[in-house]
Amino acid sequence: MQLAVFSSKPYDKLFLATPRATELDPAAGIEVIYHDFALSLETVPLAKGATAVCVFVNDILTEEVLESLHAMGVRAVLLRCAGYNNVDLDAASRLGIFVANVPSYSPEAVAEFAVALIQTLNRNTHRAYNRVREGNFSLDGLLGRTLHGRTVGLVGTGRIGVAFAKIMNGFGCRLLAFDPFESDEFKKYGEYTDLDTLLKESDIVSLHCPLTDKTRHIINDTTLSQMRQGAMLVNTSRGGLISTRAVIAALKRHHLGGLALDVYEGEGALFYTDHSGTIIDDDELMRLTTFHNVLVCGHQAFFTDEALREIADGTIRNLADFVHGRPCKFSLVQRDAPSPGGLKRRDSAPIRI
Ligand code: NAD
C-alpha cells in the first residue's frame, strides 16, 4: 500500500524513517510518498494511488477534500498532531474513512515553550538580545516583573495545561483555571474558577484548550476588556482561539500588556514556509510584529527531538492498526465492530484532543 505524506519537511522524513518508527511494523510493506505542500482541494489529486494520507495542522480536510480522497481509494487519514479541527470528522465518518491522531506527544515540550514565551516577554530578553548585538547595554525599557507571586490563569487543563501548571507552580505563581472538565492533577497546583473570574484576576492568561465551535474567538473584545490592565496573553494552542483584530485594538489602547503567540489564525497561508523574499499580504500579522510587547513564533512549541520521535511512532502505530484492522486507541473515527467495514465517530471524549 502507499502512504502519501503531505506538508512534509526534512525532519518529518527523518523521524518517520527512523528505525524506532518503522520497526513497529516491519511487515506492512508500505511505500511512502512525500509531498512538501499541504493537502487541499487543489492538491488532493496528488493523493491518487495512496490508501492512506498523513497530514499536519494546516492541511485542510473538508468534506469536499475527503470525498475526493475517498473516490481515489484513500481509506485512512493519519494526523501527525493532536488537534483535528482541520478535519471534517462527520464527513469522514459518513464516508467510512479511518482517522487517527497522536493525542499526546511530549506535552512538556509545548508547556515549556509557553513558559519560554512568558519569560521572554516578561523580562524583555528579545529586546536585550538585539540591543547587545548593537553594543547598546542600556536597561531603559527592559524593566520586567518577578513571576513569583503573580496570578496565572489557564484556559484548559488537559495534558499541556497540567504540564504548564507544574512549571508555573515551581515559579511560585498562584494558579487559576477554567475547564468544563476538572482535573484532579491540576487541583494539586491551583484552583478552578469561572472564565470571568480567571480573566479578571490573572496577570498572565495562557490558552490550552482545543479549537472548537465553542472556543473559536474565546478571546474577543468582551473577554479582553475583562482582563486586567497590562495583563499578558499567551497562545500555544490554536490561532482561532483569538480574534486578531480584537487583540490589536487592545494592544493599541495599552490595555493588553503583552501578547505571545505560537499560533495564529491566518497561519495556514504562511507558517512552515520561508516567505522572506516575498511581500506578505497579511496586514494583521504584519501589524502584530510591529509591537515591542508582542512575540510571534511559527507554531514551533511541539518542535523538540522527543516530540517528533513520539509523533512518528504514534503515526506509524496508528497506521499499523489500520492496516491490520486492529482497534486503534487513537482513532477519531472508529471501526464499527458490528458492521465490518463500517466506521463511526469516537464520541467518548468529544472535546479532548
Ligand atoms: P487535551 O485534550 O489534553 O486538553 C484540552 C483541555 O481543554 C481539556 O481538558 C478540555 O476539557 C479543555 N477544554 C475544552 N473546551 C474548553 C473550553 N471551552 N474552555 C476551557 N477548557 C476547555 O489537549 P492538550 O494535549 O493539552 O493540547 C491542548 C491544545 O494544544 C490542543 O488543542 C492543540 O490544539 C494545542 N497544541 C499545540 C501545539 C503547538 O505546537 N503549539 C502542540 C500540541 C498541541
XYZ file of C-alpha atoms and ligand atoms in Angstrom:
397
model
C 0.000 0.000 0.000
C 1.001 3.607 -0.475
C 1.076 6.316 2.193
C 1.079 9.927 0.935
C 2.603 12.312 3.465
C 1.535 15.938 2.949
C 3.205 19.110 4.293
C 6.328 17.037 4.839
C 9.594 18.647 5.871
C 13.071 17.098 6.004
C 12.621 16.445 9.735
C 9.357 14.536 9.093
C 11.157 12.269 6.631
C 13.975 11.742 9.105
C 11.739 10.782 12.017
C 9.181 8.744 10.031
C 12.075 6.751 8.577
C 13.910 6.167 11.863
C 14.221 2.518 12.862
C 12.238 3.114 16.038
C 9.205 4.220 13.997
C 9.404 1.641 11.208
C 10.352 -1.297 13.435
C 6.894 -1.009 14.953
C 5.524 -2.695 11.869
C 8.226 -4.020 9.559
C 5.827 -6.380 7.793
C 3.431 -3.785 6.475
C 5.479 -3.137 3.302
C 4.364 0.444 2.974
C 5.594 2.712 0.189
C 5.835 6.283 1.461
C 5.454 9.253 -0.928
C 6.397 12.646 0.496
C 4.795 15.903 -0.666
C 6.194 19.161 0.694
C 2.928 21.068 0.049
C -0.281 20.989 2.081
C -3.300 18.832 1.287
C -6.150 20.986 -0.026
C -8.790 20.932 -2.737
C -6.109 21.956 -5.262
C -3.562 19.327 -4.254
C -5.874 16.425 -3.462
C -5.348 14.793 -6.918
C -1.764 14.077 -5.805
C -3.114 11.509 -3.344
C -4.037 9.225 -6.250
C -2.701 5.733 -5.690
C -2.495 6.113 -1.925
C -4.531 4.105 0.568
C -3.656 6.417 3.439
C -2.664 10.065 3.766
C -0.617 11.542 6.580
C -1.311 15.218 7.359
C -0.377 18.010 9.748
C -2.028 21.056 11.357
C -2.520 23.206 8.256
C -3.700 20.561 5.795
C -7.376 21.160 5.059
C -9.641 18.099 5.034
C -13.077 19.494 4.294
C -15.996 17.319 3.203
C -15.092 18.015 -0.444
C -11.447 17.012 0.055
C -12.479 13.874 1.936
C -14.939 12.941 -0.814
C -12.166 13.304 -3.412
C -9.813 11.229 -1.289
C -12.442 8.555 -0.890
C -13.190 8.493 -4.621
C -9.455 7.871 -5.246
C -9.370 4.955 -2.823
C -7.930 6.641 0.264
C -9.280 4.908 3.353
C -7.227 6.357 6.199
C -6.178 9.796 7.423
C -3.279 9.846 9.866
C -2.830 13.119 11.707
C 0.725 13.614 12.920
C -0.561 16.076 15.521
C -3.058 16.242 18.367
C -5.513 18.863 17.064
C -8.084 17.765 14.466
C -10.056 20.972 13.929
C -8.892 20.847 10.281
C -10.696 17.548 9.549
C -14.441 17.215 8.965
C -14.909 14.149 11.174
C -18.602 13.815 10.383
C -17.829 13.604 6.665
C -15.026 11.111 7.329
C -17.402 9.030 9.394
C -20.070 9.079 6.687
C -17.520 8.066 4.067
C -16.057 5.339 6.263
C -12.579 6.885 6.351
C -10.444 5.908 9.341
C -8.996 8.979 11.099
C -6.464 8.831 13.922
C -4.340 11.427 15.683
C -1.396 11.451 18.059
C -3.109 12.979 21.077
C -0.129 13.162 23.352
C 3.449 13.806 22.416
C 5.603 15.446 24.990
C 3.032 17.851 26.462
C 6.024 19.207 28.369
C 7.526 20.413 25.073
C 4.562 22.744 24.485
C 4.280 23.750 28.154
C 7.995 24.596 28.327
C 7.674 26.696 25.173
C 4.773 28.649 26.685
C 6.985 29.368 29.682
C 9.835 30.433 27.384
C 7.488 32.913 25.663
C 6.283 34.280 29.004
C 9.788 34.797 30.333
C 10.977 36.369 27.092
C 8.166 38.922 27.091
C 8.193 39.414 30.822
C 11.948 40.120 31.047
C 12.366 41.596 27.553
C 15.171 39.216 26.582
C 14.133 39.546 22.906
C 14.909 43.242 23.071
C 18.071 42.763 25.136
C 19.426 40.286 22.569
C 19.091 42.837 19.763
C 20.470 45.705 21.822
C 23.606 43.895 22.959
C 24.414 42.865 19.391
C 24.478 46.583 18.542
C 26.652 47.479 21.527
C 23.708 49.006 23.439
C 23.828 47.936 27.072
C 21.181 50.370 28.313
C 18.472 48.869 30.533
C 15.878 51.545 29.750
C 12.622 49.904 28.679
C 13.700 46.421 29.817
C 12.048 46.533 33.245
C 10.268 43.243 33.971
C 8.085 41.794 36.725
C 9.054 38.952 39.066
C 6.884 35.929 38.300
C 6.849 34.719 41.899
C 3.507 35.626 43.462
C 1.799 36.549 40.164
C -1.547 35.028 39.191
C -1.578 32.838 36.088
C -4.879 31.773 34.508
C -5.086 28.600 32.421
C -7.909 28.105 29.934
C -7.820 24.319 29.565
C -6.164 21.874 31.953
C -5.595 18.814 29.786
C -2.181 17.283 29.215
C -0.408 20.504 28.244
C -2.271 22.669 30.753
C -1.268 20.404 33.630
C 2.382 20.249 32.464
C 2.329 24.075 32.310
C 0.718 24.296 35.768
C 3.511 22.172 37.284
C 6.162 24.546 35.939
C 4.358 27.749 36.923
C 3.735 26.301 40.384
C 7.513 25.900 40.629
C 7.905 29.626 39.919
C 5.703 30.341 42.942
C 2.716 31.613 40.935
C -0.908 31.442 42.069
C -2.778 29.342 39.514
C -6.402 29.690 38.431
C -8.018 27.562 35.749
C -11.171 27.248 33.737
C -12.073 23.922 32.111
C -15.510 22.282 31.767
C -13.789 19.009 32.811
C -11.895 19.465 36.063
C -8.651 17.542 36.578
C -7.575 16.247 39.992
C -3.995 16.585 38.805
C -4.430 20.330 38.271
C -6.004 20.720 41.717
C -2.585 19.865 43.209
C -1.282 23.172 41.837
C -4.191 25.590 41.683
C -7.912 26.173 41.874
C -10.730 26.138 39.341
C -12.891 29.149 38.770
C -15.200 30.506 36.056
C -13.768 32.208 32.980
C -14.898 35.690 34.079
C -13.046 35.470 37.399
C -9.977 33.985 35.731
C -9.799 36.862 33.265
C -10.379 39.465 35.979
C -7.734 38.126 38.387
C -4.908 36.856 36.167
C -1.698 38.708 35.366
C -0.995 36.126 32.673
C -3.656 34.190 30.732
C -2.436 31.096 28.896
C -4.658 29.190 26.447
C -4.504 25.372 26.473
C -7.948 24.377 25.170
C -8.757 22.958 21.730
C -10.265 24.973 18.895
C -13.945 24.065 18.591
C -17.088 25.945 17.598
C -17.436 26.883 21.282
C -13.885 28.145 21.756
C -13.376 29.982 18.432
C -12.548 33.607 19.330
C -12.884 32.864 23.035
C -10.550 35.864 23.276
C -12.528 38.737 21.774
C -13.385 42.389 22.540
C -15.541 41.396 25.516
C -13.172 38.894 27.146
C -10.167 41.165 26.523
C -11.915 44.014 28.322
C -12.475 41.659 31.289
C -8.713 41.078 31.546
C -6.561 43.128 33.906
C -4.991 46.295 32.555
C -1.448 45.331 31.469
C -2.028 41.561 31.616
C -0.207 39.194 29.261
C -1.933 36.755 26.907
C -0.211 33.572 25.707
C -1.490 31.239 22.997
C 0.329 27.997 22.226
C -2.894 26.176 21.380
C -4.675 27.179 18.157
C -4.754 30.536 16.380
C -8.543 30.613 16.002
C -8.987 30.949 19.777
C -8.071 34.632 19.459
C -9.674 37.401 17.408
C -6.581 39.064 15.939
C -8.468 42.272 15.243
C -9.536 42.454 18.889
C -6.037 41.884 20.327
C -4.559 44.545 18.047
C -7.167 47.011 19.332
C -6.445 46.017 22.964
C -2.686 46.442 22.434
C -3.179 49.850 20.791
C -5.168 51.170 23.748
C -2.479 49.837 26.154
C -4.988 47.526 27.817
C -3.225 44.305 26.859
C 0.310 44.459 28.262
C 1.866 41.673 26.214
C 0.951 39.034 23.673
C 2.871 35.830 22.958
C 1.670 33.723 20.061
C 2.977 30.422 18.800
C -0.136 30.022 16.682
C -2.054 32.491 14.558
C -5.498 32.320 12.983
C -4.140 33.035 9.483
C -1.115 30.762 9.864
C -2.220 28.281 7.204
C -1.085 30.570 4.389
C 2.331 31.296 5.894
C 3.709 29.049 8.595
C 6.274 26.327 7.923
C 7.435 28.089 4.736
C 10.085 30.741 4.029
C 8.335 33.924 2.851
C 11.327 36.205 3.466
C 11.710 37.007 -0.238
C 8.053 37.824 -0.841
C 5.559 40.531 0.157
C 3.438 39.171 2.983
C -0.171 40.051 2.310
C -1.477 39.736 5.858
C -1.804 43.203 7.362
C -2.966 41.985 10.781
C 0.037 39.715 11.226
C 2.362 42.444 9.989
C 0.802 44.918 12.456
C 1.340 42.445 15.291
C 5.037 42.190 14.502
C 5.450 45.973 14.996
C 4.598 45.927 18.730
C 7.600 45.663 21.053
C 5.455 43.675 23.503
C 4.303 41.034 21.006
C 6.130 37.809 20.190
C 5.041 35.679 17.252
C 6.541 32.253 16.577
C 5.680 29.944 13.703
C 3.870 27.090 15.528
C 7.003 25.513 16.916
C 6.060 24.701 20.511
C 5.919 20.971 19.676
C 9.254 21.072 17.871
C 11.617 19.013 20.036
C 13.508 15.861 19.218
C 11.483 13.922 21.800
C 8.122 15.139 20.477
C 8.982 14.393 16.826
C 10.006 10.869 17.788
C 6.738 10.318 19.646
C 4.718 11.768 16.748
C 6.426 9.460 14.226
C 5.977 6.399 16.444
C 2.328 7.238 17.152
C 1.589 7.825 13.474
C 3.127 4.524 12.392
C 1.366 2.709 15.227
C -1.984 4.151 14.083
C -1.177 3.125 10.511
C -0.316 -0.402 11.630
C -3.620 -0.634 13.497
C -5.448 0.461 10.354
C -3.540 -1.951 8.096
C -4.137 -4.919 10.395
C -7.754 -3.970 11.188
C -6.939 -3.747 14.880
C -8.867 -1.484 17.272
C -6.966 1.788 17.353
C -6.678 3.605 20.666
C -6.311 6.971 18.964
C -8.874 6.723 16.203
C -11.224 9.694 15.948
C -13.434 7.783 13.524
C -13.541 4.217 14.748
C -14.247 0.936 13.027
C -17.775 -0.131 13.874
C -17.446 -3.668 15.227
C -20.969 -4.969 14.475
C -20.842 -3.943 10.827
C -17.490 -4.829 9.288
C -16.151 -2.066 7.088
C -18.435 0.468 8.744
C -16.841 3.223 10.755
C -18.195 5.527 13.404
C -17.023 8.649 15.160
C -15.423 8.177 18.529
C -17.654 10.020 20.953
C -16.098 9.023 24.236
C -14.085 12.230 24.544
C -15.748 14.727 22.238
C -13.739 17.829 23.069
C -10.418 16.435 24.205
C -7.725 16.457 21.594
P -6.122 17.925 25.952
O -7.205 17.357 25.130
O -5.327 17.025 26.842
O -6.678 19.131 26.844
C -7.543 20.123 26.366
C -8.348 20.611 27.539
O -9.146 21.715 27.118
C -9.318 19.541 28.086
O -9.131 19.380 29.471
C -10.696 20.097 27.751
O -11.683 19.741 28.709
C -10.394 21.591 27.792
N -11.422 22.399 27.156
C -12.262 22.072 26.140
N -13.092 23.096 25.890
C -12.769 24.074 26.749
C -13.276 25.392 26.983
N -14.309 25.882 26.298
N -12.689 26.145 27.946
C -11.668 25.656 28.672
N -11.155 24.425 28.501
C -11.692 23.649 27.549
O -5.166 18.681 24.921
P -3.635 19.053 25.111
O -2.787 17.914 24.678
O -3.440 19.649 26.462
O -3.482 20.182 23.986
C -4.108 21.443 24.133
C -4.075 22.156 22.791
O -2.733 22.467 22.451
C -4.582 21.288 21.644
O -5.922 21.631 21.409
C -3.737 21.651 20.464
O -4.528 22.394 19.570
C -2.633 22.516 21.045
N -1.294 22.057 20.684
C -0.410 22.965 20.195
C 0.884 22.565 19.871
C 1.904 23.547 19.366
O 2.918 23.123 18.799
N 1.720 24.840 19.510
C 1.257 21.217 20.040
C 0.319 20.312 20.556
C -0.964 20.742 20.880
